[in-house]
Short mmCIF file of C-alpha atoms in Angstrom, two decimals:
data_model
loop_
_atom_site.label_atom_id
_atom_site.label_comp_id
_atom_site.label_asym_id
_atom_site.label_seq_id
_atom_site.Cartn_x
_atom_site.Cartn_y
_atom_site.Cartn_z
CA MET C 29 10.38 -4.37 29.70
CA ASN C 30 8.80 -4.28 33.57
CA THR C 31 10.82 -1.40 34.20
CA ALA C 32 8.52 0.89 31.35
CA GLU C 33 5.16 -0.97 32.46
CA ASN C 34 6.17 0.34 36.37
CA HIS C 35 5.79 3.82 35.20
CA ILE C 36 3.71 4.36 32.19
CA SER C 37 0.36 3.27 32.97
CA GLY C 38 -1.09 0.51 31.18
CA ALA C 39 -3.72 2.75 29.72
CA ASP C 40 -0.79 5.30 28.18
CA LEU C 41 1.78 2.09 27.31
CA PHE C 42 0.73 0.81 23.84
CA ASP C 43 1.97 -1.98 21.84
CA ILE C 44 2.96 -0.85 18.83
CA THR C 45 2.81 2.84 17.04
CA PHE C 46 1.87 3.86 13.58
CA ILE C 47 3.71 7.26 12.75
CA GLY C 48 0.76 8.05 9.60
CA ALA C 49 -2.59 7.07 8.59
CA GLY C 50 -2.51 5.93 5.17
CA PRO C 51 -3.85 3.25 3.28
CA VAL C 52 -0.48 1.40 4.73
CA ALA C 53 -0.91 2.33 7.96
CA LEU C 54 -5.06 0.78 7.42
CA TYR C 55 -4.36 -2.01 6.76
CA GLY C 56 -1.51 -2.30 9.25
CA MET C 57 -3.42 -1.30 12.21
CA TYR C 58 -5.89 -4.36 10.87
CA TYR C 59 -3.04 -6.90 11.05
CA ALA C 60 -1.83 -5.44 14.43
CA GLY C 61 -5.70 -6.34 16.00
CA LEU C 62 -5.88 -9.10 14.15
CA ARG C 63 -2.36 -9.97 16.32
CA MET C 64 -4.02 -8.84 19.36
CA THR C 65 -1.88 -6.05 20.10
CA ARG C 66 -2.80 -2.25 21.48
CA PHE C 67 -2.28 0.00 19.38
CA LYS C 68 -2.94 3.53 18.71
CA THR C 69 -1.95 5.50 14.75
CA ILE C 70 -0.87 9.36 15.16
CA ASP C 71 -0.99 11.62 12.07
CA MET C 72 -0.22 15.19 11.20
CA LEU C 73 -3.35 15.44 8.90
CA ASP C 74 -7.62 15.87 10.44
CA GLU C 75 -8.61 12.90 9.14
CA VAL C 76 -7.13 9.43 7.91
CA GLY C 77 -6.36 8.65 4.22
CA GLY C 78 -2.67 10.46 4.09
CA GLY C 79 -2.64 11.43 0.42
CA LEU C 80 -5.73 9.71 -0.84
CA MET C 81 -8.02 11.77 1.23
CA ALA C 82 -5.69 14.92 0.98
CA LEU C 83 -4.02 15.18 -2.78
CA TYR C 84 -6.75 13.22 -4.59
CA PRO C 85 -10.53 11.92 -2.37
CA GLU C 86 -11.90 10.87 -6.42
CA LYS C 87 -9.79 9.86 -7.78
CA TYR C 88 -9.24 5.80 -9.48
CA ILE C 89 -6.50 3.64 -8.13
CA TYR C 90 -6.41 0.74 -10.76
CA ASP C 91 -3.74 -1.80 -9.29
CA VAL C 92 -5.07 -2.30 -6.13
CA ALA C 93 -6.00 -5.97 -5.43
CA GLY C 94 -9.39 -7.13 -5.49
CA PHE C 95 -11.01 -3.55 -7.47
CA PRO C 96 -10.93 -3.66 -11.73
CA LYS C 97 -10.67 -0.21 -9.96
CA ILE C 98 -11.59 1.81 -6.81
CA LEU C 99 -12.31 6.18 -5.73
CA ALA C 100 -9.41 7.03 -3.13
CA LYS C 101 -11.94 7.67 -0.92
CA ASP C 102 -13.79 4.45 -1.21
CA LEU C 103 -10.44 2.92 -1.14
CA THR C 104 -9.53 4.71 2.55
CA ARG C 105 -13.84 3.99 4.26
CA LEU C 106 -12.82 0.19 3.22
CA LEU C 107 -9.81 -0.19 5.22
CA LYS C 108 -11.22 1.55 7.83
CA GLU C 109 -13.81 -0.22 8.14
CA GLN C 110 -11.76 -2.74 8.27
CA ALA C 111 -8.75 -1.56 10.80
CA GLY C 112 -12.11 -0.81 12.73
CA GLN C 113 -13.28 -4.59 13.30
CA TYR C 114 -10.46 -3.96 16.40
CA PRO C 115 -10.01 -2.15 19.71
CA HIS C 116 -8.31 1.36 18.06
CA THR C 117 -7.36 4.61 18.66
CA PHE C 118 -6.80 7.52 16.17
CA CYS C 119 -4.65 10.85 17.71
CA LEU C 120 -5.30 13.08 14.71
CA GLY C 121 -3.73 16.94 13.91
CA GLU C 122 -0.87 15.61 15.41
CA LYS C 123 2.63 16.53 13.94
CA VAL C 124 4.77 13.43 15.63
CA THR C 125 8.83 15.59 16.26
CA ASP C 126 11.03 13.63 17.68
CA VAL C 127 10.94 9.22 19.37
CA LYS C 128 13.41 8.42 21.35
CA ARG C 129 13.81 4.59 22.52
CA ASN C 130 14.86 4.70 26.49
CA ALA C 131 16.96 2.67 28.31
CA ASP C 132 13.82 0.71 28.78
CA GLY C 133 13.74 -0.41 25.48
CA ILE C 134 10.24 1.98 25.71
CA PHE C 135 10.00 4.18 23.21
CA THR C 136 8.66 7.59 23.98
CA LEU C 137 7.22 9.53 21.06
CA THR C 138 6.89 13.77 21.07
CA THR C 139 3.95 15.13 18.76
CA ASN C 140 2.33 18.99 19.56
CA LYS C 141 0.40 18.11 21.75
CA GLY C 142 2.10 15.24 24.26
CA VAL C 143 3.69 12.42 24.86
CA HIS C 144 3.01 8.90 23.73
CA TYR C 145 4.07 5.41 24.70
CA SER C 146 4.64 2.98 22.79
CA LYS C 147 6.95 -0.72 22.64
CA THR C 148 7.56 -0.66 18.97
CA VAL C 149 7.04 2.07 16.61
CA VAL C 150 5.85 1.70 12.81
CA VAL C 151 6.78 4.42 10.64
CA CYS C 152 4.15 4.55 7.46
CA ALA C 153 4.19 8.40 6.46
CA GLY C 154 4.23 7.99 2.70
CA MET C 155 6.86 10.46 0.99
CA GLY C 156 6.35 13.05 3.92
CA ALA C 157 5.62 16.27 2.91
CA TYR C 158 4.25 17.05 -0.72
CA ILE C 159 5.41 19.75 -2.39
CA PRO C 160 4.94 20.04 -5.94
CA ARG C 161 7.27 20.72 -8.16
CA LYS C 162 6.49 24.99 -10.13
CA LEU C 163 7.13 26.56 -13.06
CA ASP C 164 9.00 29.97 -13.41
CA ILE C 165 7.13 31.87 -15.15
CA PRO C 166 5.11 34.65 -14.26
CA ASN C 167 1.58 34.08 -12.92
CA VAL C 168 1.44 30.52 -11.72
CA LEU C 169 1.70 31.53 -7.59
CA GLU C 170 -1.21 34.73 -8.78
CA LEU C 171 -3.28 32.19 -10.47
CA GLU C 172 -2.92 29.32 -7.74
CA GLY C 173 -6.80 27.83 -6.66
CA ARG C 174 -8.01 30.49 -9.27
CA GLY C 175 -7.26 28.16 -12.21
CA VAL C 176 -4.01 26.76 -11.62
CA PHE C 177 -3.79 23.93 -9.79
CA TYR C 178 -1.33 21.10 -9.13
CA PHE C 179 -4.03 18.50 -7.80
CA VAL C 180 -8.22 17.56 -7.96
CA ARG C 181 -10.00 16.97 -5.04
CA ARG C 182 -13.35 17.10 -6.84
CA VAL C 183 -14.60 16.39 -10.26
CA ARG C 184 -16.77 18.46 -10.50
CA ASP C 185 -15.14 22.04 -9.83
CA PHE C 186 -13.58 20.48 -13.73
CA GLU C 187 -16.99 19.69 -15.65
CA GLY C 188 -17.32 20.86 -18.47
CA LYS C 189 -14.17 23.22 -18.66
CA ASN C 190 -11.04 23.48 -21.25
CA ILE C 191 -8.06 21.81 -19.50
CA LEU C 192 -4.41 21.93 -19.88
CA ILE C 193 -2.77 19.28 -17.96
CA ALA C 194 1.60 18.82 -17.93
CA GLY C 195 3.24 15.89 -17.21
CA GLY C 196 3.92 12.31 -17.69
CA GLY C 197 3.64 9.78 -14.77
CA ASP C 198 0.45 8.88 -12.83
CA SER C 199 -0.70 11.03 -11.78
CA ALA C 200 -1.23 13.31 -14.54
CA PHE C 201 -2.58 10.55 -16.67
CA ASP C 202 -4.68 9.64 -13.56
CA TYR C 203 -6.27 12.95 -13.67
CA ALA C 204 -6.91 12.77 -17.36
CA MET C 205 -8.92 9.66 -17.47
CA MET C 206 -10.47 11.14 -14.43
CA LEU C 207 -11.56 13.80 -15.98
CA GLU C 208 -12.32 13.10 -20.00
CA PRO C 209 -15.76 12.08 -19.15
CA VAL C 210 -17.21 15.87 -17.66
CA ALA C 211 -14.53 18.52 -19.06
CA LYS C 212 -15.07 20.40 -22.72
CA SER C 213 -11.88 19.62 -23.96
CA ILE C 214 -8.41 18.57 -22.62
CA THR C 215 -4.78 18.81 -23.56
CA HIS C 216 -2.15 17.19 -22.37
CA ILE C 217 1.80 17.67 -22.86
CA HIS C 218 4.97 16.14 -21.55
CA ARG C 219 7.72 17.68 -22.04
CA ASN C 220 10.19 14.53 -22.33
CA ASP C 221 10.01 11.73 -24.98
CA PHE C 222 9.21 9.17 -22.20
CA PHE C 223 6.42 8.64 -19.86
CA SER C 224 6.88 7.69 -15.96
CA ALA C 225 2.79 6.29 -15.84
CA HIS C 226 1.82 2.33 -16.24
CA ASP C 227 1.74 1.10 -20.14
CA ASP C 228 -2.09 0.99 -19.91
CA SER C 229 -2.95 4.20 -18.81
CA ILE C 230 -0.79 5.42 -21.63
CA ARG C 231 -2.44 3.89 -23.51
CA LYS C 232 -6.33 4.33 -22.40
CA VAL C 233 -5.71 8.17 -22.72
CA MET C 234 -3.79 7.67 -26.36
CA ASN C 235 -6.88 5.90 -26.96
CA SER C 236 -9.33 9.23 -25.58
CA THR C 237 -10.41 12.06 -26.72
CA VAL C 238 -7.74 13.42 -24.71
CA ARG C 239 -5.03 15.75 -27.47
CA MET C 240 -1.21 14.43 -26.53
CA LYS C 241 1.50 17.01 -27.99
CA PHE C 242 4.72 15.57 -26.62
CA PRO C 243 7.83 14.96 -26.87
CA PHE C 244 9.54 18.68 -25.72
CA TRP C 245 6.22 20.13 -25.47
CA GLU C 246 5.85 23.06 -22.22
CA VAL C 247 3.71 26.14 -21.09
CA LYS C 248 5.21 29.40 -21.70
CA ARG C 249 2.40 32.03 -20.93
CA ILE C 250 -0.12 32.01 -18.77
CA VAL C 251 -2.73 34.37 -18.65
CA GLY C 252 -5.69 36.06 -16.63
CA GLU C 253 -6.64 38.03 -14.39
CA ASP C 254 -8.88 36.57 -11.81
CA TRP C 255 -8.86 33.56 -13.40
CA VAL C 256 -6.98 31.50 -16.02
CA ARG C 257 -8.23 32.20 -18.89
CA GLU C 258 -5.22 31.68 -22.18
CA VAL C 259 -2.46 29.32 -21.57
CA THR C 260 0.59 29.60 -24.59
CA ILE C 261 2.45 26.25 -24.62
CA VAL C 262 5.57 26.17 -26.79
CA GLN C 263 8.06 23.42 -28.67
CA THR C 264 11.21 23.50 -27.47
CA ARG C 265 13.32 22.17 -29.86
CA THR C 266 11.79 23.26 -32.76
CA GLY C 267 10.54 27.20 -31.17
CA GLU C 268 6.36 26.28 -32.59
CA GLU C 269 3.88 27.69 -30.47
CA GLU C 270 0.03 26.95 -29.85
CA VAL C 271 -2.11 29.55 -27.61
CA LEU C 272 -5.39 27.52 -26.03
CA PRO C 273 -8.36 28.87 -24.02
CA VAL C 274 -8.18 26.99 -20.85
CA ASP C 275 -10.88 26.91 -17.44
CA ALA C 276 -8.10 24.94 -15.63
CA ILE C 277 -4.35 23.82 -15.72
CA ILE C 278 -3.03 21.14 -14.00
CA PHE C 279 0.77 20.86 -12.97
CA ASN C 280 1.90 17.19 -12.10
CA ILE C 281 5.60 17.98 -13.01
CA GLY C 282 6.50 15.98 -9.65
CA PHE C 283 6.96 17.65 -6.21
CA LEU C 284 10.37 17.81 -4.00
CA THR C 285 9.50 15.82 -1.04
CA ASN C 286 10.65 16.52 2.93
CA LEU C 287 11.08 13.61 5.80
CA GLY C 288 10.21 17.42 7.81
CA PRO C 289 11.32 15.37 11.56
CA ILE C 290 11.43 11.95 10.76
CA ALA C 291 15.25 13.19 9.31
CA ASP C 292 16.79 13.61 13.05
CA TRP C 293 15.77 10.47 14.61
CA GLY C 294 19.00 8.56 14.18
CA LEU C 295 17.37 6.34 11.18
CA HIS C 296 19.11 4.91 7.95
CA LEU C 297 18.01 6.94 5.06
CA GLU C 298 19.06 6.44 1.31
CA LYS C 299 17.47 8.27 -1.46
CA ASN C 300 15.37 10.35 1.18
CA ALA C 301 14.15 7.55 2.25
CA ILE C 302 14.61 5.27 5.59
CA LEU C 303 16.43 2.30 5.58
CA VAL C 304 15.01 -1.08 6.09
CA ASP C 305 15.24 -4.91 5.64
CA SER C 306 13.32 -8.05 5.08
CA ARG C 307 11.99 -7.79 8.22
CA MET C 308 10.49 -4.16 7.77
CA ARG C 309 13.04 -3.53 10.77
CA THR C 310 15.40 -0.60 11.00
CA ASN C 311 18.40 0.21 12.52
CA ILE C 312 17.19 0.88 15.20
CA GLU C 313 15.49 -2.23 17.47
CA GLY C 314 11.93 -1.86 17.85
CA ILE C 315 11.10 0.93 15.06
CA TYR C 316 9.26 -0.36 11.89
CA ALA C 317 8.76 0.70 8.88
CA ALA C 318 6.68 0.52 5.71
CA GLY C 319 5.10 2.06 1.91
CA ASP C 320 6.69 4.92 0.40
CA ILE C 321 8.56 6.35 3.56
CA VAL C 322 10.76 2.71 3.33
CA THR C 323 13.58 1.57 0.51
CA TYR C 324 15.55 -1.80 0.09
CA ASP C 325 16.84 -3.07 -3.34
CA GLY C 326 13.31 -4.54 -5.76
CA LYS C 327 11.40 -1.32 -3.60
CA LEU C 328 7.86 -0.91 -5.70
CA LYS C 329 6.77 2.58 -4.43
CA LEU C 330 2.77 0.94 -4.94
CA ILE C 331 -0.06 0.07 -2.08
CA SER C 332 -0.46 -3.09 -2.99
CA THR C 333 3.43 -3.32 -1.91
CA GLY C 334 3.15 -1.36 1.02
CA CYS C 335 0.17 -3.57 2.76
CA GLY C 336 2.36 -6.04 1.91
CA GLU C 337 5.07 -4.34 4.00
CA VAL C 338 3.45 -3.03 7.34
CA ALA C 339 2.18 -6.67 7.60
CA ILE C 340 5.80 -7.54 8.07
CA ALA C 341 6.29 -4.83 9.98
CA VAL C 342 3.41 -5.63 12.34
CA ASN C 343 4.04 -9.26 12.23
CA ASN C 344 7.75 -9.42 13.43
CA ALA C 345 6.28 -6.72 15.63
CA LYS C 346 4.48 -8.68 17.83
CA HIS C 347 7.20 -11.16 17.35
CA PHE C 348 9.25 -8.45 19.26
CA ILE C 349 7.16 -7.41 21.97
CA ALA C 350 6.21 -11.46 22.69
CA PRO C 351 9.09 -14.23 21.44
CA LYS C 352 7.31 -16.86 22.32
CA ALA C 353 5.23 -15.35 19.55
CA LYS C 354 5.09 -16.59 16.05
CA VAL C 355 6.09 -14.08 13.74
CA ASP C 356 4.18 -15.82 10.62
CA PRO C 357 -0.06 -15.06 12.04
CA GLY C 358 -1.07 -18.36 9.92
CA HIS C 359 -4.15 -18.01 7.96
CA SER C 360 -5.90 -14.61 8.20
CA THR C 361 -9.76 -16.27 8.83
CA GLU C 362 -8.90 -18.93 11.26
CA LYS C 363 -6.83 -15.74 13.16
CA HIS C 364 -9.71 -13.30 12.62
CA ASP C 365 -12.39 -15.73 14.22
CA ALA C 366 -10.49 -16.95 16.89
CA VAL C 367 -9.83 -13.34 18.17
CA MET C 368 -13.02 -11.95 16.98
CA ARG C 369 -14.08 -14.14 19.17
CA ARG C 370 -11.94 -13.20 22.19
CA VAL C 371 -13.28 -10.05 21.97
CA ALA C 372 -16.34 -11.38 22.05
CA GLN C 373 -15.96 -12.70 25.04
CA LYS C 374 -13.90 -9.93 26.73
CA ASN C 375 -16.89 -7.06 26.33
CA THR C 376 -19.29 -9.36 27.57
CA GLN C 377 -17.34 -10.11 30.95
CA GLN C 378 -17.09 -5.94 31.39
CA PRO C 379 -19.74 -4.19 33.19
CA ALA C 380 -22.08 -2.67 30.12
CA GLY C 381 -20.99 1.66 29.80
CA ASP C 382 -23.14 3.96 30.55
#
């Protein structure tokens, strides 16, 4: 790769560039520092944390190792702190529009703000853009943000309110558990005869004050002028209807995902996800991927799974950059202590800044 290093300054060339700054990328940054690589992270959002911060910063997460439960914003803060032990560069508010591997092996990443250069790329872009599914009924679009919601960013906005939650997945049940202590009342409806949430979450909601109505219950009509004030729900098999006074309706009936420019980078895709092997390698040499954006036989879309995947991706990227380096980094405590000694030694050798 000497050819590239001859025409790209050392300040501009990075060992690893992460696309996305969600929880998986943040953990990948930690591992990249542990392996003494020079890395940067590019994200189209203006803050780190990905969907955790953009969609539900005050929602509890229950399936991360070491935490009985933790708020999404607190997990983001701790992951950022963990990654921040090592020198790092964030390029936020930048959307990567194109990635090309040059003849010299160096990648050129083009964004809406400029160009970046990297020896390897690790894609941790979640599921791309999340577009909530919306019902084709009157007043839904008109009342969005005025009682009709798809995400819950702040718990206090729902204190003392009568709430209707529609959906049967993890987010719907998480919102029910999250808001039950502060809401005046919660009715939770679902249109299917099965749920897509964790069993324990279903149990907790069933045993709470939340009023569950399933299966085959859907929203039929929303009434409100400046704000939602009433909703009609219907049992689609029997035709039974019920009118509820509500202050807020939270729809969690699925999302449409859009990979955006990633779909045009020449990566092998399967079911709107990037296909990777056991080393998190894509079909393009030097590009790795991890987290919800990847697929392989047996894939589970969990933060804990994604963290394991990005550790694999980073360690293999390190070996790709430096073939004499082991893929297996050894025990983290030993590696961390050694790295921090090197960082401290390097800092003492540099002249003090202004």
